[in-house]
Coordinates of C-alpha atoms in Angstrom, one line a residue:
X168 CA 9.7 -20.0 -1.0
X169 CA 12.7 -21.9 -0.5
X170 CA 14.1 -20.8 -3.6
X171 CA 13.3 -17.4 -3.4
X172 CA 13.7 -16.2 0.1
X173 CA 11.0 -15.3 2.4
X174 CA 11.9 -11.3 1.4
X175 CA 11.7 -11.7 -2.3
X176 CA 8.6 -13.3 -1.8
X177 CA 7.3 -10.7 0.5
X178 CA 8.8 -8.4 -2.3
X179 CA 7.1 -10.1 -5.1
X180 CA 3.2 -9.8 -2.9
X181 CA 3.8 -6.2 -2.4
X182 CA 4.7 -4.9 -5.7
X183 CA 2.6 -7.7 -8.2
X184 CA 0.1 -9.7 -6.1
X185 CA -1.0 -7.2 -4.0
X186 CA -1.7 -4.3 -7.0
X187 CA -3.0 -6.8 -9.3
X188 CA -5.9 -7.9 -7.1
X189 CA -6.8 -4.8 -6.3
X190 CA -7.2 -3.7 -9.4
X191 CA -9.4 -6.9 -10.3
X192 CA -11.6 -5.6 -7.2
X193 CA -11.6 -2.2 -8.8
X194 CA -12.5 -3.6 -12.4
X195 CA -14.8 -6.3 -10.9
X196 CA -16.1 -3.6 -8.4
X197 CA -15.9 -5.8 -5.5
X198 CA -15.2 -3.9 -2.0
X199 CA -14.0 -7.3 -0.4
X200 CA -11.2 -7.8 -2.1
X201 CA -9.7 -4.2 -2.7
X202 CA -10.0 -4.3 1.6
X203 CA -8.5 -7.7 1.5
X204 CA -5.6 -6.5 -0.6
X205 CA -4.6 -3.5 1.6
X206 CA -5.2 -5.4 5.1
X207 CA -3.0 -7.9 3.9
X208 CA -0.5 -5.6 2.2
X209 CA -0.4 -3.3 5.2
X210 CA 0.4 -6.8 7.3
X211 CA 4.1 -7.4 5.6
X212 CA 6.7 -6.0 7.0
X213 CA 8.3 -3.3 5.2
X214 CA 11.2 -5.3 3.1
X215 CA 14.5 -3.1 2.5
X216 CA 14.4 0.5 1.3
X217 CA 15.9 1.1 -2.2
X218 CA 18.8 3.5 -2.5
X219 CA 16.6 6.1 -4.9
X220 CA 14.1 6.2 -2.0
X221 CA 17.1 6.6 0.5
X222 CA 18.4 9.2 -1.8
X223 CA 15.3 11.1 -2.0
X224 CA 14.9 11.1 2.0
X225 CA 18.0 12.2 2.0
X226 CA 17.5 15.3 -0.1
X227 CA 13.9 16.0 1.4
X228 CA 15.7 15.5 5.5
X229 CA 13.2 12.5 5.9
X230 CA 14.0 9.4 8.1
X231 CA 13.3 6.1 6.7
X232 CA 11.7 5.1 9.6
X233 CA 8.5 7.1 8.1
X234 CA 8.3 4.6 5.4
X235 CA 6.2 2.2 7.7
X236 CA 4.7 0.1 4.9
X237 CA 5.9 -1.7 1.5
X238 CA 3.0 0.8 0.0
X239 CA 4.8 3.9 1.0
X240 CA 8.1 2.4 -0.5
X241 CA 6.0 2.0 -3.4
X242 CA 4.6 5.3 -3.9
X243 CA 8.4 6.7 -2.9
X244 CA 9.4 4.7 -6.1
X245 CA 6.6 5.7 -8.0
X246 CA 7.1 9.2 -7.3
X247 CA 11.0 9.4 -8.2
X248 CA 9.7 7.6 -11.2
X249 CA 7.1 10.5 -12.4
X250 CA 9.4 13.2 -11.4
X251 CA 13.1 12.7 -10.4
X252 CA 13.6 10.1 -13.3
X253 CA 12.0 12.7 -16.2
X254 CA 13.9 15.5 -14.5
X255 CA 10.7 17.3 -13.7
X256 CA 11.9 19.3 -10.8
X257 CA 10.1 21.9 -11.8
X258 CA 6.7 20.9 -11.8
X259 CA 7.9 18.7 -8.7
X260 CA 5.4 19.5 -5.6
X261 CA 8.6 18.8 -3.1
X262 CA 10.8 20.5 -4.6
X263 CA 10.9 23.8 -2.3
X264 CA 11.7 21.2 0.5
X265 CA 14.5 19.3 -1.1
X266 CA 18.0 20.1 -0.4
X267 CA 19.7 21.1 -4.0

């Protein structure tokens, strides 16, 4: 922790620790430990909002105060990746709310 910051390490939980054991729960089928995973990811406070997410709540008239949790900065990145970064406006299902 010391060499890392207490906000890398709270980034490193959200985006690797916390997805990895919930998928083991998922594989292993154990309830106790997917529920473990998102109690204790929805506990961290939400670390610092990337400028792709910013960029998108821009363009969609979003506050970033919506993004409560690390998860929905996650799924924010995840979705720019799926659509915005493969230029799939198209088949986008925000695009008819996104500023052009």
């Amino acid at each position: 922790r010391l060499l890392i910051g207490d906000a890398r390490l709270m980034d490193l939980c959200t985006n690797l620790l916390f997805p990895f054991s919930w998928a083991i729960g998922a594989i292993k089928k154990n309830d106790e430990i997917i529920t473990r995973s998102i109690v204790f990811s929805n506990e961290i406070a939400r670390g610092e909002i990337p400028a792709s997410v910013q960029k998108l709540l821009s363009r969609l008239s979003i506050s970033s105060s919506k993004l409560s949790t690390n998860c929905m900065v996650q799924g924010s990145i995840e979705f720019i990746r799926r659509f915005c970064d493969l230029k799939l406006c198209k088949l986008c299902p925000l695009e008819q709310y996104a500023y052009k």
